Tab-separated table of C-alpha atoms and ligand atoms in Angstrom:
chain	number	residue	atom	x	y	z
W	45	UNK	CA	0.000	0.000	0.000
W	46	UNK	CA	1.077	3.535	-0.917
W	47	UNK	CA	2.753	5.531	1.688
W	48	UNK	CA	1.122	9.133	1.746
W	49	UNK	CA	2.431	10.183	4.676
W	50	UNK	CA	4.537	13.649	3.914
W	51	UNK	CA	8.253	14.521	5.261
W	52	UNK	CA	8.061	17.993	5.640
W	53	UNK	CA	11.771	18.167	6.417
W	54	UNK	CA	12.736	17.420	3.108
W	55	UNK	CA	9.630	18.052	0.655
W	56	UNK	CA	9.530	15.777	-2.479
W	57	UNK	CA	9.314	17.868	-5.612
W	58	UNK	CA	5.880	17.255	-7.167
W	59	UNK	CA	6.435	15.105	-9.929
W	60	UNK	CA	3.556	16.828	-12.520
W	61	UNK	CA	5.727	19.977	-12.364
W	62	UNK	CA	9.400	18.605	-12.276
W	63	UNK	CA	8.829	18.166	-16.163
W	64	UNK	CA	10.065	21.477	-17.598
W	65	UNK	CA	11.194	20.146	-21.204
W	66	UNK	CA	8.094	22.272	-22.876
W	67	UNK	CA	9.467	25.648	-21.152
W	68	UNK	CA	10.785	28.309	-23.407
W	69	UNK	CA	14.561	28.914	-22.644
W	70	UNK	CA	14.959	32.852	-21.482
W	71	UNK	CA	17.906	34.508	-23.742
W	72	UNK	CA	20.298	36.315	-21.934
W	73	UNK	CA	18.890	39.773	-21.974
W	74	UNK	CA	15.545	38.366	-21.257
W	75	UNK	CA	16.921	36.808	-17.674
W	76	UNK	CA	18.408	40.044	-17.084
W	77	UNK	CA	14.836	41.294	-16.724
W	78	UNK	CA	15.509	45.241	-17.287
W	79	UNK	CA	15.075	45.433	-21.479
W	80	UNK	CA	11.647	43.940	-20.471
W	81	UNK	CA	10.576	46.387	-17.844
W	82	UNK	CA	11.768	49.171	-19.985
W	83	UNK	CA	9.493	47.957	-22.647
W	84	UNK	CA	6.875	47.781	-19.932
W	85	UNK	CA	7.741	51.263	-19.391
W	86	UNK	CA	7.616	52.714	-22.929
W	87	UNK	CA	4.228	50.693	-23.325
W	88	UNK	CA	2.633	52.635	-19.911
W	89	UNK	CA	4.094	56.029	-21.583
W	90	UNK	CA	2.605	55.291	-25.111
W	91	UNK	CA	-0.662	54.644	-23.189
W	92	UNK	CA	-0.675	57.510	-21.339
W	93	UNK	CA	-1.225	59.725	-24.359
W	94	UNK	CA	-4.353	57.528	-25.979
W	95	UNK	CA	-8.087	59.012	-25.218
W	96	UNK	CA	-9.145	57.701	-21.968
W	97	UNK	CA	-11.665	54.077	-22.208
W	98	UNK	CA	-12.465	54.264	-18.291
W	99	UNK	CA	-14.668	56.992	-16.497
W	100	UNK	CA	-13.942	58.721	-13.222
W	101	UNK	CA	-17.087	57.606	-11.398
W	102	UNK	CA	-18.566	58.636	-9.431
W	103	UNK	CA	-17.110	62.088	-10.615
W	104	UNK	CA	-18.632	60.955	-13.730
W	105	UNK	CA	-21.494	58.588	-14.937
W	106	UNK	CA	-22.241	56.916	-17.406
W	107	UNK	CA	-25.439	58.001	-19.279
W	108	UNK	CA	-27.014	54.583	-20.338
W	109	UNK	CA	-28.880	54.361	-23.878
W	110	UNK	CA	-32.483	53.827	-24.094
W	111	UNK	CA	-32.418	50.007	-24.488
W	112	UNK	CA	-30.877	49.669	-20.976
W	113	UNK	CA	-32.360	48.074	-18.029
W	114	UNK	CA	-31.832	49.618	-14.942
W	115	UNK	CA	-34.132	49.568	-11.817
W	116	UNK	CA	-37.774	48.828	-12.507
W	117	UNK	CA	-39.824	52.367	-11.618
W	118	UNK	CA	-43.166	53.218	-11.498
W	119	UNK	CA	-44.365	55.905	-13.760
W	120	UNK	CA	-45.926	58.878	-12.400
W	121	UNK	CA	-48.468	60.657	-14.565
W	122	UNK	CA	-49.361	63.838	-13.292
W	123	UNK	CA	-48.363	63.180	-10.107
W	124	UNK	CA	-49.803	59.923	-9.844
W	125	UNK	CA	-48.613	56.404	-10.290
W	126	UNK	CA	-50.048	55.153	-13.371
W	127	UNK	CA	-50.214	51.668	-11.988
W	128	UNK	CA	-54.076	50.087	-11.592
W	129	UNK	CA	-52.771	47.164	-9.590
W	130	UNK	CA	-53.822	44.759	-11.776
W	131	UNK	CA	-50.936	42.221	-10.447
W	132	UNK	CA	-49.567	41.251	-13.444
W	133	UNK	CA	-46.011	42.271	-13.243
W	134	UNK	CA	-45.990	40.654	-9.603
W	135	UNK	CA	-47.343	37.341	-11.687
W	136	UNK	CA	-44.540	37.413	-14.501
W	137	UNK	CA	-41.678	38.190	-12.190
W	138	UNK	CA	-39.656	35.126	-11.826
W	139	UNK	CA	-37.545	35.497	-8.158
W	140	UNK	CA	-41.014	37.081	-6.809
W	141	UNK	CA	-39.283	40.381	-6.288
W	142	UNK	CA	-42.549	42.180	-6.522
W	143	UNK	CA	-45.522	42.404	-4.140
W	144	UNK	CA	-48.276	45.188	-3.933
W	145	UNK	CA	-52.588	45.512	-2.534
W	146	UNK	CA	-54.892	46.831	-4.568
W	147	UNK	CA	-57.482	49.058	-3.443
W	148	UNK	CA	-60.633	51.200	-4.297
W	149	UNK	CA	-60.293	55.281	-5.930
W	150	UNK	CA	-62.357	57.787	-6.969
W	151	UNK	CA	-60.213	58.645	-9.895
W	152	UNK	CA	-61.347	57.196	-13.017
W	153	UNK	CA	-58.663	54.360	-13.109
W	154	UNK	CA	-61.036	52.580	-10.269
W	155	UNK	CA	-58.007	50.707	-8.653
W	156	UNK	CA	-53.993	51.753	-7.650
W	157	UNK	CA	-51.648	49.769	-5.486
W	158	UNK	CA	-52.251	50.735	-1.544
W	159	UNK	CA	-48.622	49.592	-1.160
W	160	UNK	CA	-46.797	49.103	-4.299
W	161	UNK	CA	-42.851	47.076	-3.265
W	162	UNK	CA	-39.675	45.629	-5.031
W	163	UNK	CA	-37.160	43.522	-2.931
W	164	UNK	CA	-33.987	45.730	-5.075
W	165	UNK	CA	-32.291	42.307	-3.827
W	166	UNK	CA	-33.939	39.880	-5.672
W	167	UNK	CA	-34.588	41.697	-8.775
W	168	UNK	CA	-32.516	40.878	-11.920
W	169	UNK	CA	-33.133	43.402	-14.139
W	170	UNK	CA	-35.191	40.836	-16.438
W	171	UNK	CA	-37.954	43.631	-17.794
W	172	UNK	CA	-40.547	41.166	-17.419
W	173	UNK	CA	-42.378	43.369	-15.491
W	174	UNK	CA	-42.400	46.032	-17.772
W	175	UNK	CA	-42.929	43.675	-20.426
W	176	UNK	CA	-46.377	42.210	-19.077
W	177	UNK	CA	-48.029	46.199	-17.626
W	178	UNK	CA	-50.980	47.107	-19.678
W	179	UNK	CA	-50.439	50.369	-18.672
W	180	UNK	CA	-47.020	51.028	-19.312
W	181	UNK	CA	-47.054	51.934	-15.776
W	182	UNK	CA	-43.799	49.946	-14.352
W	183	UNK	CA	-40.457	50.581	-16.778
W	184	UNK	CA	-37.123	49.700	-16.661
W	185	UNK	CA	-35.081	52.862	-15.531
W	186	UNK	CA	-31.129	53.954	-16.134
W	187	UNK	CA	-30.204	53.843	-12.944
W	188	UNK	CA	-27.704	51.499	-11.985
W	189	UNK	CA	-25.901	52.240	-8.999
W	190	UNK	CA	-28.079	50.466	-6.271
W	191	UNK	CA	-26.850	51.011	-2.630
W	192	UNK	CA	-28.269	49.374	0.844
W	193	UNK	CA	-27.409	49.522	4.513
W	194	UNK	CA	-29.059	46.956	5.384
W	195	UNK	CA	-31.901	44.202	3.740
W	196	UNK	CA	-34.705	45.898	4.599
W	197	UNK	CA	-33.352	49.118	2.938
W	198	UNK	CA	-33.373	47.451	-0.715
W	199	UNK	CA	-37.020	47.381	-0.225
W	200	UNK	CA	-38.318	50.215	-2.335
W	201	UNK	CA	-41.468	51.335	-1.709
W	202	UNK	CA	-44.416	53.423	-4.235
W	203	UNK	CA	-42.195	56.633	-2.738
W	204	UNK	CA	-38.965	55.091	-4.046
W	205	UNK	CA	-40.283	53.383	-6.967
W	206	UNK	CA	-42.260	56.631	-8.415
W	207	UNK	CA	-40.713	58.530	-11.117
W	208	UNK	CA	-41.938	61.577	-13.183
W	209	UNK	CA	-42.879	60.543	-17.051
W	210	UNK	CA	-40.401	63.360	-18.217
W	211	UNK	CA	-37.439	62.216	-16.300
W	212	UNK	CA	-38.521	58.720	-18.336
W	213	UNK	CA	-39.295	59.844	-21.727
W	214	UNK	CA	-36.089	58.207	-23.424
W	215	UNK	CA	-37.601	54.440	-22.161
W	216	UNK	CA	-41.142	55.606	-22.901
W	217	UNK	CA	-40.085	56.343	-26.632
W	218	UNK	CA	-38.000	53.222	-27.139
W	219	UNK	CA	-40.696	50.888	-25.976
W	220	UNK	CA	-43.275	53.023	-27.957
W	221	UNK	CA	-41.137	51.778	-31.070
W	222	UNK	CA	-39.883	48.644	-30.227
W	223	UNK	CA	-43.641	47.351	-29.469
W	224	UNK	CA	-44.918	49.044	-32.785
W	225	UNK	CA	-42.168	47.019	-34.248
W	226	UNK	CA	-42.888	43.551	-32.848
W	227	UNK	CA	-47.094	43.711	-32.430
W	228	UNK	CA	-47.668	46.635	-35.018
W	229	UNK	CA	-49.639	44.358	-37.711
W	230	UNK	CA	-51.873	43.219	-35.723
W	231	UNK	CA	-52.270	45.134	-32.604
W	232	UNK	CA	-51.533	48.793	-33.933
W	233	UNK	CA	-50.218	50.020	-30.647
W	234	UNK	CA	-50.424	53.154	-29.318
W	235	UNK	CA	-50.083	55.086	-26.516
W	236	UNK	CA	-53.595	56.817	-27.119
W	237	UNK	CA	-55.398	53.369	-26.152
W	238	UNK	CA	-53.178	52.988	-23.012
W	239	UNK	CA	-56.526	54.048	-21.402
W	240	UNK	CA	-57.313	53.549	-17.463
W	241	UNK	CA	-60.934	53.094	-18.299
W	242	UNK	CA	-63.682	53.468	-20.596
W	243	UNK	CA	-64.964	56.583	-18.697
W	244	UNK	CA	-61.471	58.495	-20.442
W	245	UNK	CA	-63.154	58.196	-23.802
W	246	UNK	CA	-67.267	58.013	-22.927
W	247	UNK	CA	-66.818	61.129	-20.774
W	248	UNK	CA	-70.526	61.387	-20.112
W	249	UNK	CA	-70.593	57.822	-19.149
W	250	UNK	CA	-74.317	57.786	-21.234
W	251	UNK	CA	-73.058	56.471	-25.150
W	252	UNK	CA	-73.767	52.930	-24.094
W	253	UNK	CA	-71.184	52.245	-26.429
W	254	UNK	CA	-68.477	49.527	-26.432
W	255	UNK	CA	-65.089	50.304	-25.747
W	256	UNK	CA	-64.045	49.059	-29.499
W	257	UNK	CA	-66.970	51.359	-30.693
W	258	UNK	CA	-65.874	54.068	-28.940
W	259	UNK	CA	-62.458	53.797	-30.613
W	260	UNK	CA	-63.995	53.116	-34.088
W	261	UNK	CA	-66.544	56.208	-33.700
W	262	UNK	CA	-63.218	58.481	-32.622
W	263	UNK	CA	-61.438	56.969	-35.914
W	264	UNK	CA	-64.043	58.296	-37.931
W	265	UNK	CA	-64.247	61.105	-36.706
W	266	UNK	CA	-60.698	61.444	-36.804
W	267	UNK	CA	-60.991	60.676	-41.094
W	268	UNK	CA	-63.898	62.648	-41.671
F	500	SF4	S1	-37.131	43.393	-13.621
F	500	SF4	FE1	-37.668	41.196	-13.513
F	500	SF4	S2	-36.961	40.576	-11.498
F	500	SF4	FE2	-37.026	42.808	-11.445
F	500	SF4	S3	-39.033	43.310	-10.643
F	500	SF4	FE3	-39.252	43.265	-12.867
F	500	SF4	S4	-39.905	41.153	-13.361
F	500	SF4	FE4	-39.103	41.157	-11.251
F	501	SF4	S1	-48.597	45.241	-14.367
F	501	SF4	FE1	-48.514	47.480	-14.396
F	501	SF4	S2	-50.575	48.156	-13.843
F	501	SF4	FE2	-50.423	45.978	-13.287
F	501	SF4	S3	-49.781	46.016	-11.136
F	501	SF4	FE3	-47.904	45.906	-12.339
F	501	SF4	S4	-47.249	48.036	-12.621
F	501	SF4	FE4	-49.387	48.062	-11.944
């Protein structure tokens, strides 16, 4: 039987790297090691001349483009959340980041999110979210640079999440075009049917009319 006990007195070399017969031979110059760190030198030098390919951040940022996911936000439309808590997002997000109670308003959307929150710690910046809203109501931001203290503090809640349209408007137009691009032929999307409820178009609430013949009388009367 093998003997595997080690003298570590006088340390047997390890066999796997005694073999050096595939090792490049140094020249002369190159075991004298200073031509090399003079090239080293002259390379750093040359370098230091070239436009710079690295930011100073947090001096300064980096401005993302519009297909960037950052943070999911909610979007605030005249200085309220868009959101109708319909629970969707909080359906399609796979680690179960999101979680939110509907309630009751007066305002003609009929519902919003009592509490509206996103565990910033399980989120990973999939866009399903955004993705799945009806109401274009939860988008992916360009912030990046997330920062907690503690677990609880990567909760964001409706205050944290809420975000003014305008500050927004670069996302808002890319998804505009991207989803007139992918569901265009047969779905003709647009942000004028991004409607809370019927009650926007059938402001007198007494037309009796569908919410497709609403849109078809406004067509015509668009044409005419
Ligand atoms: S981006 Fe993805 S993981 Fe994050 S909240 Fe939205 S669906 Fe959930
Ligand atoms: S899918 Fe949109 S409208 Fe529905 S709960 Fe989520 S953010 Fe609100």
């Amino acid at each position: 039987m093998a003997d595997y006990t080690q003298n570590l007195d006088q340390p047997v070399r390890n066999a796997l790297t005694a073999n050096h017969e595939n090792e490049r031979k140094l020249t002369f110059l190159e075991r004298l090691y200073l031509p090399e760190i003079f090239k080293g030198l002259a390379y750093t030098f040359k370098t230091m001349f070239k436009p710079d390919v690295t930011m100073r951040y947090p001096e300064e940022r980096w401005d993302p483009p519009a297909i960037f996911r950052g943070r999911p936000v909610l979007v605030k439309d005249n200085g309220k959340e868009r959101c109708v808590a319909c629970g969707l997002c909080a359906r399609a997000c796979p680690p179960l980041a999101i979680s939110m109670q509907a309630s009751e308003t007066e305002d003609e959307k009929e519902r919003y999110p009592e509490f509206f929150e996103i565990n910033m710690l399980r989120c990973i910046y999939c866009g399903f979210c955004e993705e799945v809203c009806p109401e274009e109501a939860i988008v992916m931001s360009k912030d990046y640079d997330l920062v907690f203290h503690s677990r609880a503090d990567a909760i964001y809640d409706k205050e944290r999440l809420l975000m003014p349209k305008e500050d927004l408007k670069d996302r808002l137009d890319f998804l505009k075009d991207y989803r007139n691009k992918q569901f265009g032929k047969f779905w003709n999307y647009k942000e004028d049917n991004n409607i809370h409820s019927v009650r926007n178009r059938d402001e007198n609430w007494d037309t009796g009319l569908s919410l497709v013949d609403i849109l078809e009388a406004k067509k015509d009367s668009v044409q005419n």
